[in-house]
mmCIF file of C-alpha atoms in Angstrom:
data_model
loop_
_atom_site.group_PDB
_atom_site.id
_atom_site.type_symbol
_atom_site.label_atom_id
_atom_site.label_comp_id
_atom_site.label_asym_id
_atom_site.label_seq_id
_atom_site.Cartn_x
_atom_site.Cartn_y
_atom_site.Cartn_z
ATOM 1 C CA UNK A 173 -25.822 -23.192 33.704
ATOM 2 C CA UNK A 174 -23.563 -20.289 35.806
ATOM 3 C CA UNK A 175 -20.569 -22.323 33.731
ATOM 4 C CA UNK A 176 -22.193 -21.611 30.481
ATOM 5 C CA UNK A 177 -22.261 -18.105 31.040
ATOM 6 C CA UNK A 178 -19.657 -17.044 32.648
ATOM 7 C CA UNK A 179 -17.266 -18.997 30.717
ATOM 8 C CA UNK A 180 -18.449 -17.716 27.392
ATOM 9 C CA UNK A 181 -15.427 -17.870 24.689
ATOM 10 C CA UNK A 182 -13.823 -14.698 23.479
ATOM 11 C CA UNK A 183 -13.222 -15.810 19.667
ATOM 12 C CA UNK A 184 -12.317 -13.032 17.172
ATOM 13 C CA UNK A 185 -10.581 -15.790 14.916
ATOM 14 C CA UNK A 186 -7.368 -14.773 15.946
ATOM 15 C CA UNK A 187 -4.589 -17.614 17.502
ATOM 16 C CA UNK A 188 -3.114 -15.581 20.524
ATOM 17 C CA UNK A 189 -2.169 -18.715 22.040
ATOM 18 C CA UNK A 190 0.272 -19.457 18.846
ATOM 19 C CA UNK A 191 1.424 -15.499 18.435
ATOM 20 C CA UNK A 192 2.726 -15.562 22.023
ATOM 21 C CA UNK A 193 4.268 -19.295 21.497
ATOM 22 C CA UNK A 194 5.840 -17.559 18.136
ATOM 23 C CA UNK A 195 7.322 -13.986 20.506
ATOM 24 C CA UNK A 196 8.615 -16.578 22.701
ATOM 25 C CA UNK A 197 10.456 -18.824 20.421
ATOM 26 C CA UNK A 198 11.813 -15.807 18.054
ATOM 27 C CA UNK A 199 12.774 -14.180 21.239
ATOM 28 C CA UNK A 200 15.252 -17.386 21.745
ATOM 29 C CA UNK A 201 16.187 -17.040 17.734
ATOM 30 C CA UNK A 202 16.241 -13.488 16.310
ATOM 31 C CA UNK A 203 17.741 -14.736 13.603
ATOM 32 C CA UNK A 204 14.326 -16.269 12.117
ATOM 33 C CA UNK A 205 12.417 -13.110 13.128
ATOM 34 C CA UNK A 206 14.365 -11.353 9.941
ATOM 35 C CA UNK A 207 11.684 -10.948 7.530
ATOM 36 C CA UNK A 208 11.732 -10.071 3.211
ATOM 37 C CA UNK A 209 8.255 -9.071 1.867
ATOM 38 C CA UNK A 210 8.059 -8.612 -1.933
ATOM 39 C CA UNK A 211 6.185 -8.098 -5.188
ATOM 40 C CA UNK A 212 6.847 -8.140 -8.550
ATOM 41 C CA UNK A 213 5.492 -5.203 -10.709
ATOM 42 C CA UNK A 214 5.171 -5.838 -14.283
ATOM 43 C CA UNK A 215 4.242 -2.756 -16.799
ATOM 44 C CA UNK A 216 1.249 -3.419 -19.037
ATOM 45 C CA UNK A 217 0.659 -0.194 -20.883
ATOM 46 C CA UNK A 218 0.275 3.733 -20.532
ATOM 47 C CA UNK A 219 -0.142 3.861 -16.288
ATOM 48 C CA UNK A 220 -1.133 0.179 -15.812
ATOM 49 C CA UNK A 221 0.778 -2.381 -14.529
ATOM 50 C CA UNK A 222 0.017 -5.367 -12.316
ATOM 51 C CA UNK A 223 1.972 -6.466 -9.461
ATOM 52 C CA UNK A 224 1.849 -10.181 -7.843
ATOM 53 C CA UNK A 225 2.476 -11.402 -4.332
ATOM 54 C CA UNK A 226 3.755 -14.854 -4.135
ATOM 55 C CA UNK A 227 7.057 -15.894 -2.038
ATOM 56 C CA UNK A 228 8.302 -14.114 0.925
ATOM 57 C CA UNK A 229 11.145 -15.152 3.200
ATOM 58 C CA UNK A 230 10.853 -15.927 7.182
ATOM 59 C CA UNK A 231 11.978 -18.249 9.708
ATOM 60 C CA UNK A 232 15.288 -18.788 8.216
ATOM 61 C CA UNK A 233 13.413 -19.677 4.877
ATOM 62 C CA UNK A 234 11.282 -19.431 1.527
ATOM 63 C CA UNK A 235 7.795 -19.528 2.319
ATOM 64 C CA UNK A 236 4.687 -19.109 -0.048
ATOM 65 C CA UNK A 237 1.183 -17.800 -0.198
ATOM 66 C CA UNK A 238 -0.812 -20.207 -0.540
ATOM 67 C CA UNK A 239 -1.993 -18.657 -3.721
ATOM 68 C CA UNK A 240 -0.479 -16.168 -6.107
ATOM 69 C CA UNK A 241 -2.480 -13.094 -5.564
ATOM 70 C CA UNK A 242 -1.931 -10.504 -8.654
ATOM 71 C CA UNK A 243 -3.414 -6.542 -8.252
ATOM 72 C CA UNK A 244 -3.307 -4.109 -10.986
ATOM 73 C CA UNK A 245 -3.013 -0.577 -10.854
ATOM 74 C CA UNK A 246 -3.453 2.146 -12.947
ATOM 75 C CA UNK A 247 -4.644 5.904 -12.743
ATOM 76 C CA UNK A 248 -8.794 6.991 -13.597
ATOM 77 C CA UNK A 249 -10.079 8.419 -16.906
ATOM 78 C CA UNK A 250 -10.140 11.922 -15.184
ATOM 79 C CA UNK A 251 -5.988 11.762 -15.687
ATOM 80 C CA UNK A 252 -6.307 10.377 -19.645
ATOM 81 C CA UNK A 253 -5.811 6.684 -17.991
ATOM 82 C CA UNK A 254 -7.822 3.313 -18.418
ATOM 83 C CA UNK A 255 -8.712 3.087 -14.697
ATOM 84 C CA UNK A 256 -8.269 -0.861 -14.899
ATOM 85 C CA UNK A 257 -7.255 -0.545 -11.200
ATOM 86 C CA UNK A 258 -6.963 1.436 -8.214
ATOM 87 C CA UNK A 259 -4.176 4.183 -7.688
ATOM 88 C CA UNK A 260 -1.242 3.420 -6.216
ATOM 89 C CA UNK A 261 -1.626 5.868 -3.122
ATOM 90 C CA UNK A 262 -5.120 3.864 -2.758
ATOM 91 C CA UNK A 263 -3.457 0.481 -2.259
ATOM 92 C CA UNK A 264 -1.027 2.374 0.103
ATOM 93 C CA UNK A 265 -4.805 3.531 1.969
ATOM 94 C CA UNK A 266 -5.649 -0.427 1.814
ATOM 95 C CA UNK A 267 -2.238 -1.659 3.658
ATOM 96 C CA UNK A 268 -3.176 1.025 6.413
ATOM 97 C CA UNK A 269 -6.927 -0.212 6.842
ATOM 98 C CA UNK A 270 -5.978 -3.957 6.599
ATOM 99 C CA UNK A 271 -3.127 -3.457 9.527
ATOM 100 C CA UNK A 272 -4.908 -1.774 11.657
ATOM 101 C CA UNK A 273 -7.800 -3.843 11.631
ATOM 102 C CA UNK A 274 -5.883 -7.042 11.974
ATOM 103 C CA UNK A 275 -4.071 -5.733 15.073
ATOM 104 C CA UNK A 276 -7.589 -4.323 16.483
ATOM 105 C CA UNK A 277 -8.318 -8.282 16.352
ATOM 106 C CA UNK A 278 -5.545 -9.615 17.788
ATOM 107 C CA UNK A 279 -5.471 -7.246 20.461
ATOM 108 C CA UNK A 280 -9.099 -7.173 21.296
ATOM 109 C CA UNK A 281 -8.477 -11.278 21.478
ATOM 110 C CA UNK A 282 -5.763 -10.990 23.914
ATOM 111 C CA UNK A 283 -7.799 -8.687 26.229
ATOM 112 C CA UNK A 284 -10.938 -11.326 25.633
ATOM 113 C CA UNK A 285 -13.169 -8.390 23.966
ATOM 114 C CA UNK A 286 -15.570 -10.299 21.596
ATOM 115 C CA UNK A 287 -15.532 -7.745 18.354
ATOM 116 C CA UNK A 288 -18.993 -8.176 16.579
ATOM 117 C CA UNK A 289 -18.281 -5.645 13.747
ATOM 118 C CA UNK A 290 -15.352 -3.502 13.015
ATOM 119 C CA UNK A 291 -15.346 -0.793 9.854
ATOM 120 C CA UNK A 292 -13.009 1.538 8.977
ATOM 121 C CA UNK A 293 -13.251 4.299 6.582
ATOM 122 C CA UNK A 294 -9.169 5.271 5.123
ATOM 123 C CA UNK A 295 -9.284 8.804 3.667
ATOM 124 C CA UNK A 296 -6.046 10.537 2.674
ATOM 125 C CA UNK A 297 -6.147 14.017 1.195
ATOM 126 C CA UNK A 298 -3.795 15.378 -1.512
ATOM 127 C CA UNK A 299 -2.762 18.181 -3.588
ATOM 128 C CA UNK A 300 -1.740 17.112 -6.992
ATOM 129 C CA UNK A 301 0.153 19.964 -7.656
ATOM 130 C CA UNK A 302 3.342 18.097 -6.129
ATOM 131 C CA UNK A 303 2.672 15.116 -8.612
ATOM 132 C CA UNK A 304 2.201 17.336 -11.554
ATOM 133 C CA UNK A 305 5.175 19.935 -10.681
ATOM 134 C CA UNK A 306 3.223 22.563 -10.737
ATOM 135 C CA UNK A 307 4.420 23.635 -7.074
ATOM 136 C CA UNK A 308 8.007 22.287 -5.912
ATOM 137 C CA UNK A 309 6.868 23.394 -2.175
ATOM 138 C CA UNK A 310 3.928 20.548 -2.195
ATOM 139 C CA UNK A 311 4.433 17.448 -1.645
ATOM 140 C CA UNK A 312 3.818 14.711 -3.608
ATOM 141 C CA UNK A 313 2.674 12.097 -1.450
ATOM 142 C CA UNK A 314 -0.521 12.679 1.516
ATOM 143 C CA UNK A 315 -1.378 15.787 3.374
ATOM 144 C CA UNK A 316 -2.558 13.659 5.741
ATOM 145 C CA UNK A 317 -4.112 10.580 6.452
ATOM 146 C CA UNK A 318 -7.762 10.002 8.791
ATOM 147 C CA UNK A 319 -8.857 6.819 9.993
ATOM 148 C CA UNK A 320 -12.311 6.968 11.613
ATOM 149 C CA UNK A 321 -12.827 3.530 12.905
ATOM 150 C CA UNK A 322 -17.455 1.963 13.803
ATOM 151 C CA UNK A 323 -16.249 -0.859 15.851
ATOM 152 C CA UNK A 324 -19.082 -3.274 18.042
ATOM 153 C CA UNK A 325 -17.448 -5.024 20.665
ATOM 154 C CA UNK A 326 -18.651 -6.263 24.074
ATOM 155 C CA UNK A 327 -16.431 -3.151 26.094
ATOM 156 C CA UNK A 328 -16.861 -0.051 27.046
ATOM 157 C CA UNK A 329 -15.997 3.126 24.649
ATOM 158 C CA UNK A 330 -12.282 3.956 26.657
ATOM 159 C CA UNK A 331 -11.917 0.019 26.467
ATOM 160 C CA UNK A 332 -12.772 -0.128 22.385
ATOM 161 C CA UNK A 333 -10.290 3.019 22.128
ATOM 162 C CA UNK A 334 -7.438 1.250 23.880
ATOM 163 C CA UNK A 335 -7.827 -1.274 21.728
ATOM 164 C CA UNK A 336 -7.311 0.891 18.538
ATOM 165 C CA UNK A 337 -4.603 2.592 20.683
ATOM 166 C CA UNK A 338 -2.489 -0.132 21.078
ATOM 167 C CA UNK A 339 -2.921 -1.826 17.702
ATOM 168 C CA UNK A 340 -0.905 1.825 16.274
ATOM 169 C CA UNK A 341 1.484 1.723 18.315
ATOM 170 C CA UNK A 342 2.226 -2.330 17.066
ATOM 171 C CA UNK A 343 0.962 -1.571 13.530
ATOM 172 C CA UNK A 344 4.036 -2.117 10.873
ATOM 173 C CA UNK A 345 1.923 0.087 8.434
ATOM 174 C CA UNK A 346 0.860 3.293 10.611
ATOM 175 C CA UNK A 347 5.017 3.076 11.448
ATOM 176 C CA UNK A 348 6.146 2.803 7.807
ATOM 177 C CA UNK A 349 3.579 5.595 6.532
ATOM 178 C CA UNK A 350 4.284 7.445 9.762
ATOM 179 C CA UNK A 351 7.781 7.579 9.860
ATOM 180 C CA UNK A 352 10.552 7.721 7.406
ATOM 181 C CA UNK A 353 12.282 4.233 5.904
ATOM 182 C CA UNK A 354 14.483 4.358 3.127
ATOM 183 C CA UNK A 355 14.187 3.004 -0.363
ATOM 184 C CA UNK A 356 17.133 2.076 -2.454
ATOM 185 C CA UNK A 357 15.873 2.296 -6.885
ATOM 186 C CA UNK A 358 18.316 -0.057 -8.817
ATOM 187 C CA UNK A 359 18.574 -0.683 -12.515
ATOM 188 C CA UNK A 360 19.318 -4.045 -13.720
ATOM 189 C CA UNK B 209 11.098 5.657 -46.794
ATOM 190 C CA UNK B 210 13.378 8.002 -44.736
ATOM 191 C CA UNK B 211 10.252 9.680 -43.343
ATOM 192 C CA UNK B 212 8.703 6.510 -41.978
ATOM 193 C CA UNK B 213 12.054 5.659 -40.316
ATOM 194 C CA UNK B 214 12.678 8.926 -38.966
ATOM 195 C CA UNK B 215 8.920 9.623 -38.091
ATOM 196 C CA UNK B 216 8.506 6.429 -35.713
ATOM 197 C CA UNK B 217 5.921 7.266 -32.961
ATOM 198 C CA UNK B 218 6.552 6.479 -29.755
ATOM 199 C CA UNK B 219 3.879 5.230 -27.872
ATOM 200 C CA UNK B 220 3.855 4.269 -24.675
ATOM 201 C CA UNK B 221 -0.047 4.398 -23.716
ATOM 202 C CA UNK B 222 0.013 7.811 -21.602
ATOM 203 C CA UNK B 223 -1.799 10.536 -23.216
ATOM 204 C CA UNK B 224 0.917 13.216 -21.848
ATOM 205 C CA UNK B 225 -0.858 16.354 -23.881
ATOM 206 C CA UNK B 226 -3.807 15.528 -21.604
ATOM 207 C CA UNK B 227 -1.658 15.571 -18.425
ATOM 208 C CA UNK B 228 0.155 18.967 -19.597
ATOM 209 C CA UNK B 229 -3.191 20.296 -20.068
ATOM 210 C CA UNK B 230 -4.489 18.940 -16.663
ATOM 211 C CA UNK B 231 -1.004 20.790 -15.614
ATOM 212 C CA UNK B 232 -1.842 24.115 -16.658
ATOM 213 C CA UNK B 233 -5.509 24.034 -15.566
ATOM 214 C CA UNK B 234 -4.538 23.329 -12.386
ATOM 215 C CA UNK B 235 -2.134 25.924 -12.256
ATOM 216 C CA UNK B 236 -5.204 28.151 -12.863
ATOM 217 C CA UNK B 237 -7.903 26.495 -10.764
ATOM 218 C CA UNK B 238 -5.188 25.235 -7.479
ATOM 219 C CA UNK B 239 -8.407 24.310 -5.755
ATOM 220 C CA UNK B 240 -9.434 21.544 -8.122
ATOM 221 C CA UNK B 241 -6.380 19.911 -7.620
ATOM 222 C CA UNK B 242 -7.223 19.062 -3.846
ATOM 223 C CA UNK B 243 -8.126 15.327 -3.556
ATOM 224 C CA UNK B 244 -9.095 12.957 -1.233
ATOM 225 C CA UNK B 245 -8.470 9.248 -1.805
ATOM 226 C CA UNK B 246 -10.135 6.287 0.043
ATOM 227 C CA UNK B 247 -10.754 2.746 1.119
ATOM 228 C CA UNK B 248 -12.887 1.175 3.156
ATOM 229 C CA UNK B 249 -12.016 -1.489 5.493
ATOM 230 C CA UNK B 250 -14.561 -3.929 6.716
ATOM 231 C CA UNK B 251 -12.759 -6.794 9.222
ATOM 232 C CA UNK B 252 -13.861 -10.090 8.097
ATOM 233 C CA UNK B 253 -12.429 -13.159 10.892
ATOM 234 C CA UNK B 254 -9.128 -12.955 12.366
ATOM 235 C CA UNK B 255 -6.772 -11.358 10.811
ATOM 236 C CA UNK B 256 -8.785 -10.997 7.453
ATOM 237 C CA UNK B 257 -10.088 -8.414 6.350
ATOM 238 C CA UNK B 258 -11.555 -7.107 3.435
ATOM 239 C CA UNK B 259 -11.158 -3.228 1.479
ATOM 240 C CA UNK B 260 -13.118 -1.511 -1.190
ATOM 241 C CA UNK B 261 -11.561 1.048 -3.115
ATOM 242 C CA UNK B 262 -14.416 3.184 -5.274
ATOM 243 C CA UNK B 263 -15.154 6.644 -4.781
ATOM 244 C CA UNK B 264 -12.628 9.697 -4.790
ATOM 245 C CA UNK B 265 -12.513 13.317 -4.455
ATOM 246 C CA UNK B 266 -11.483 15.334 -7.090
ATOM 247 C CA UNK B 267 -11.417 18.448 -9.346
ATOM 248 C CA UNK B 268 -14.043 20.088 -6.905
ATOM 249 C CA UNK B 269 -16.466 16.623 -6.715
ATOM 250 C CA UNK B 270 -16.977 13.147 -6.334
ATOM 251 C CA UNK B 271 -15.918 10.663 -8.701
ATOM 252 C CA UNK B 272 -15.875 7.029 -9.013
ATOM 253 C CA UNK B 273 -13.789 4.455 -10.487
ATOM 254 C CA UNK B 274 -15.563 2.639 -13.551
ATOM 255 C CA UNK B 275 -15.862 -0.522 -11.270
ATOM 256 C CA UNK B 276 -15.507 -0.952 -7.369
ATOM 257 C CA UNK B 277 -11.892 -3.036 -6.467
ATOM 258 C CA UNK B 278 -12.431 -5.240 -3.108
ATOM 259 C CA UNK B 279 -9.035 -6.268 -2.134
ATOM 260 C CA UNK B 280 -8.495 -9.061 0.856
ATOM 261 C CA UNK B 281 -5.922 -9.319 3.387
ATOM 262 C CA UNK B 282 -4.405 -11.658 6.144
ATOM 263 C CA UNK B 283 -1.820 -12.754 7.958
ATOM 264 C CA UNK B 284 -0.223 -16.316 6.812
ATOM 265 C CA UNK B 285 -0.156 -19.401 8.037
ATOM 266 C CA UNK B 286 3.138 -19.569 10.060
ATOM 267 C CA UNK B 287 1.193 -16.487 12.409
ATOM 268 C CA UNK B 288 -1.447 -19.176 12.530
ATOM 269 C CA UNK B 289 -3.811 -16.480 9.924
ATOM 270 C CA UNK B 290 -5.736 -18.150 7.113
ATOM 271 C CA UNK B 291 -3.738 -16.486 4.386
ATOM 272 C CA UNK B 292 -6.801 -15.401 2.515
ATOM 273 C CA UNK B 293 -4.501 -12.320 1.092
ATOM 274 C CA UNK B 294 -1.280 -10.435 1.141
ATOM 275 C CA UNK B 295 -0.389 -9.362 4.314
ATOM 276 C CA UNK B 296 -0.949 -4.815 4.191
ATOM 277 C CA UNK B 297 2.963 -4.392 4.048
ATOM 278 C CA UNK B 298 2.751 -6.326 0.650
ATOM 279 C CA UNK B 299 0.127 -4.155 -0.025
ATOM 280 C CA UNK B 300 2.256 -1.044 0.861
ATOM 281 C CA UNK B 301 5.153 -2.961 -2.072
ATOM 282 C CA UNK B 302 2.403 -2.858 -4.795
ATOM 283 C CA UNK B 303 1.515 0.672 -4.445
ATOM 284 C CA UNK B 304 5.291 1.299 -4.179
ATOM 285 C CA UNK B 305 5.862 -0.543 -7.278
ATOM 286 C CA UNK B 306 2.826 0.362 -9.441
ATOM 287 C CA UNK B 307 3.491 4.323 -8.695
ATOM 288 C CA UNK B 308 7.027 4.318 -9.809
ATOM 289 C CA UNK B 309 6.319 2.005 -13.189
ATOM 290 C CA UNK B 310 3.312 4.392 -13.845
ATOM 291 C CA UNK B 311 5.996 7.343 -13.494
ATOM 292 C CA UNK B 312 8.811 5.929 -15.677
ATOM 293 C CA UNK B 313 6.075 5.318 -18.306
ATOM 294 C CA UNK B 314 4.976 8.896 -18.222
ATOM 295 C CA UNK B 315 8.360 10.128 -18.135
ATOM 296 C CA UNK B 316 9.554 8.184 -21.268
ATOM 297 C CA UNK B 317 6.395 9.242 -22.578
ATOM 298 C CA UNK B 318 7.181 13.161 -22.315
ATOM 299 C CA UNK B 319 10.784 12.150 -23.232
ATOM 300 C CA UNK B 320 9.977 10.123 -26.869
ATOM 301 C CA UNK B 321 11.811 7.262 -25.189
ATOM 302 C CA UNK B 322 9.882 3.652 -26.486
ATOM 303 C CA UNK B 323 9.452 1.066 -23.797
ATOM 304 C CA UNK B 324 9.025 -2.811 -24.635
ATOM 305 C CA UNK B 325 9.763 -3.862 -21.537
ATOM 306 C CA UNK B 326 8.999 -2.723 -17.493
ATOM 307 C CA UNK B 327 9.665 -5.299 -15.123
ATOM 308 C CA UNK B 328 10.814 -4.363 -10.624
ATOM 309 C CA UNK B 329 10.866 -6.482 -7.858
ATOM 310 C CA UNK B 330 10.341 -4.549 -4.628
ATOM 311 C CA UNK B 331 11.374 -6.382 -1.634
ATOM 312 C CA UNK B 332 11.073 -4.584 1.817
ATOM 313 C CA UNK B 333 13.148 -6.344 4.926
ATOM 314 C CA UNK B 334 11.537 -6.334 8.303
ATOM 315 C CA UNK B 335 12.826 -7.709 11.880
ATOM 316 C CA UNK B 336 9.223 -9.011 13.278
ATOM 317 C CA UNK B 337 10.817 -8.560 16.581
ATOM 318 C CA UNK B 338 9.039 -5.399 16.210
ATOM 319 C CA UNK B 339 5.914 -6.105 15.533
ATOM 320 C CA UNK B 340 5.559 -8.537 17.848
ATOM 321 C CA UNK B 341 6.815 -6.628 21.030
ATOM 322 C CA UNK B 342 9.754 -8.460 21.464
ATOM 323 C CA UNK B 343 12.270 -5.768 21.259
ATOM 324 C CA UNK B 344 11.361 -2.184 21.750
ATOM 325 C CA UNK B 345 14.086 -0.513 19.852
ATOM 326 C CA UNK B 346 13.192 -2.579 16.590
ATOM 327 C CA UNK B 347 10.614 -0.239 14.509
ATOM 328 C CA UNK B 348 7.313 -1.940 13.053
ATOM 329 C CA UNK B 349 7.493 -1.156 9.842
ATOM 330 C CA UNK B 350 10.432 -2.062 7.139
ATOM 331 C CA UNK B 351 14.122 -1.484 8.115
ATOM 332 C CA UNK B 352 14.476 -0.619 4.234
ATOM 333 C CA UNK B 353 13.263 -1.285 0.774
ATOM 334 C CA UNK B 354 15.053 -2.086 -2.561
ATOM 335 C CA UNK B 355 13.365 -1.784 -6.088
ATOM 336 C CA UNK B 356 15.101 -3.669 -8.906
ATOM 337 C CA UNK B 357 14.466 -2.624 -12.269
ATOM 338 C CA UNK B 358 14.370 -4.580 -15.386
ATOM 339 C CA UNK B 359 14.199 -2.192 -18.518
ATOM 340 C CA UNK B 360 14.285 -2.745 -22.692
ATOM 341 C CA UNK B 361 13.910 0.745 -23.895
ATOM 342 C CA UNK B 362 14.950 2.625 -27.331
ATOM 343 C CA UNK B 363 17.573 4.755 -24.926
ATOM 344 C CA UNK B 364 20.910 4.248 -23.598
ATOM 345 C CA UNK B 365 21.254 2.779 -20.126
ATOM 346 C CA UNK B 366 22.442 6.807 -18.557
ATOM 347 C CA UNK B 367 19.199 7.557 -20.417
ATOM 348 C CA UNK B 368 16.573 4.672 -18.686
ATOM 349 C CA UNK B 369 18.407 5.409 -15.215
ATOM 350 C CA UNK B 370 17.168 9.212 -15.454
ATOM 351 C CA UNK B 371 13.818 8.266 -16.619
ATOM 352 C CA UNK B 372 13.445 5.993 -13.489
ATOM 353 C CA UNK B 373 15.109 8.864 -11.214
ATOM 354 C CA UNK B 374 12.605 11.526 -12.552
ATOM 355 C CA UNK B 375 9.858 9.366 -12.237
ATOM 356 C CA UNK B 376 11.218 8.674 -8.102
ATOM 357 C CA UNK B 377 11.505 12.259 -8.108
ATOM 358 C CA UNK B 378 7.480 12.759 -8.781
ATOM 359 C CA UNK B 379 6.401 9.490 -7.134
ATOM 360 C CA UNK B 380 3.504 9.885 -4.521
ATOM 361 C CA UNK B 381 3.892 6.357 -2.497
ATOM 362 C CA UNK B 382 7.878 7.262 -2.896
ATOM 363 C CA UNK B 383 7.460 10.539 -1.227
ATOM 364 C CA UNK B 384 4.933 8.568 1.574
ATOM 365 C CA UNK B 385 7.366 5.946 2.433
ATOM 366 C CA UNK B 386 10.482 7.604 2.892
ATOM 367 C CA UNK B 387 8.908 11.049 4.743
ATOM 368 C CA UNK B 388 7.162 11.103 7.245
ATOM 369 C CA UNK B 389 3.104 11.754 7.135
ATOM 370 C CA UNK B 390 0.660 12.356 9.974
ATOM 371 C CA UNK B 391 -2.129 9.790 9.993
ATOM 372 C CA UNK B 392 -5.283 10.823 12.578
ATOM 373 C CA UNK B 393 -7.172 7.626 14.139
ATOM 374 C CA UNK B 394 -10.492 8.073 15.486
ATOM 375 C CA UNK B 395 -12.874 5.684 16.421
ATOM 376 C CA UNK B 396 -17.081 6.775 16.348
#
């Protein structure tokens, strides 16, 4: 009965066992640990396109999804658009929730903190003078980005807040938001 | 006869007398032109989680998109995830892609250049050896990103490379990728 308690199971769904196999064996062979996301973005009409995500490359290979997911995009009525989809900046705001809250997981799983809820709310502010050239000295992108994070976990406050702490500091899209990467725009 | 040749209307689905309106009532009203774009993010199992994209601030209120977008996200199945979406830094690629096509749509609007054709591929390369704490010097995020672009137009190839550099030039997700912006994380 003491067994049953004290050797309750920490399970956020996340595989630690299998990411630190994985560190150890890419560790031994960078070479697989080189990584090619991608998406194709197809233009429908006016400011709507949609964009799928299918292959990627890793491990020293092709690899699929197992499904083709396929987003569209496209600016609201208030700018003379359809609105069939979110903004681009917004799916930028959805890659920042989505990273950080997968890293909260797998971080609150390593330290065996059983998460019973974690909500996030993504808010990034903007002047649209930069995207309408109306101002050369704004920019066009955010302000500024705030991420105000209701988590329920079985930890103290300081604990929960080293948890969202250390999943920044290991989160690819807080770094590529964050700090500069460049982007190379070919023609065909 | 020479009139209907000659008097061919391009139409590319942006409304750009609406935006050059938008333009100059900004100019007047700055303050309406302060926005504040969101997600929320609600963690799901694991790596999964899922974001709703629906209400924005804008021209001095709230506004909504016609419908609410929920968007998933995981990790795949080689990091032992469930793969129930794109992982956020393909996310990050379709905002990337959709801003840019939205922009050279606008562009060749303004410009009286006919599209028939708007196809990219945006591929971003990463070293997970990042990510995964393995080396300290390798960043999270991507180590760079190339967009390919696949264009029939009524214009000359000197002219479709211009319309995609102006529309880099005014690109929001462009402008967030390759500077730097600060991003606040709080947790309640």
């Amino acid at each position: 009965m003491l067994a049953t308690h004290t050797a309750a199971t920490v399970n956020n769904g996340v595989n630690v066992e299998a990411l630190l196999g994985a560190r150890e064996a890419l560790t031994a062979a960078p070479e697989a640990a080189q990584f090619r996301w991608r998406t194709t973005c197809t233009w429908m009409n006016g400011t709507h396109s949609r964009s799928t995500v299918d292959g990627f490359f890793g491990l020293g290979e092709e690899q699929r999804h197992k499904t083709e997911f396929a987003f569209d995009a496209d600016h609201p009525e208030l700018f003379a658009s359809e609105d069939n989809g979110p903004t681009p900046v917004e799916y930028v705001l959805v890659g920042l929730g989505a990273c950080l809250t997968a890293g909260i997981a797998a971080v609150a799983q390593h330290r065996k903190i059983q998460l019973r809820s974690v909500a996030a709310t993504i808010e990034g502010t903007m002047d649209i003078q930069g995207i309408l050239g109306i101002d050369g000295d704004v920019r066009n992108g955010f302000d500024g980005i705030k991420v105000t994070y209701t988590i329920d976990a079985d930890a103290t406050p300081d604990e929960i807040r080293a948890l969202v702490a250390q999943s920044q500091k290991r989160s690819a899209v807080f770094d590529i938001i964050t700090n500069p990467t460049d982007v190379m725009v070919e023609v065909n």
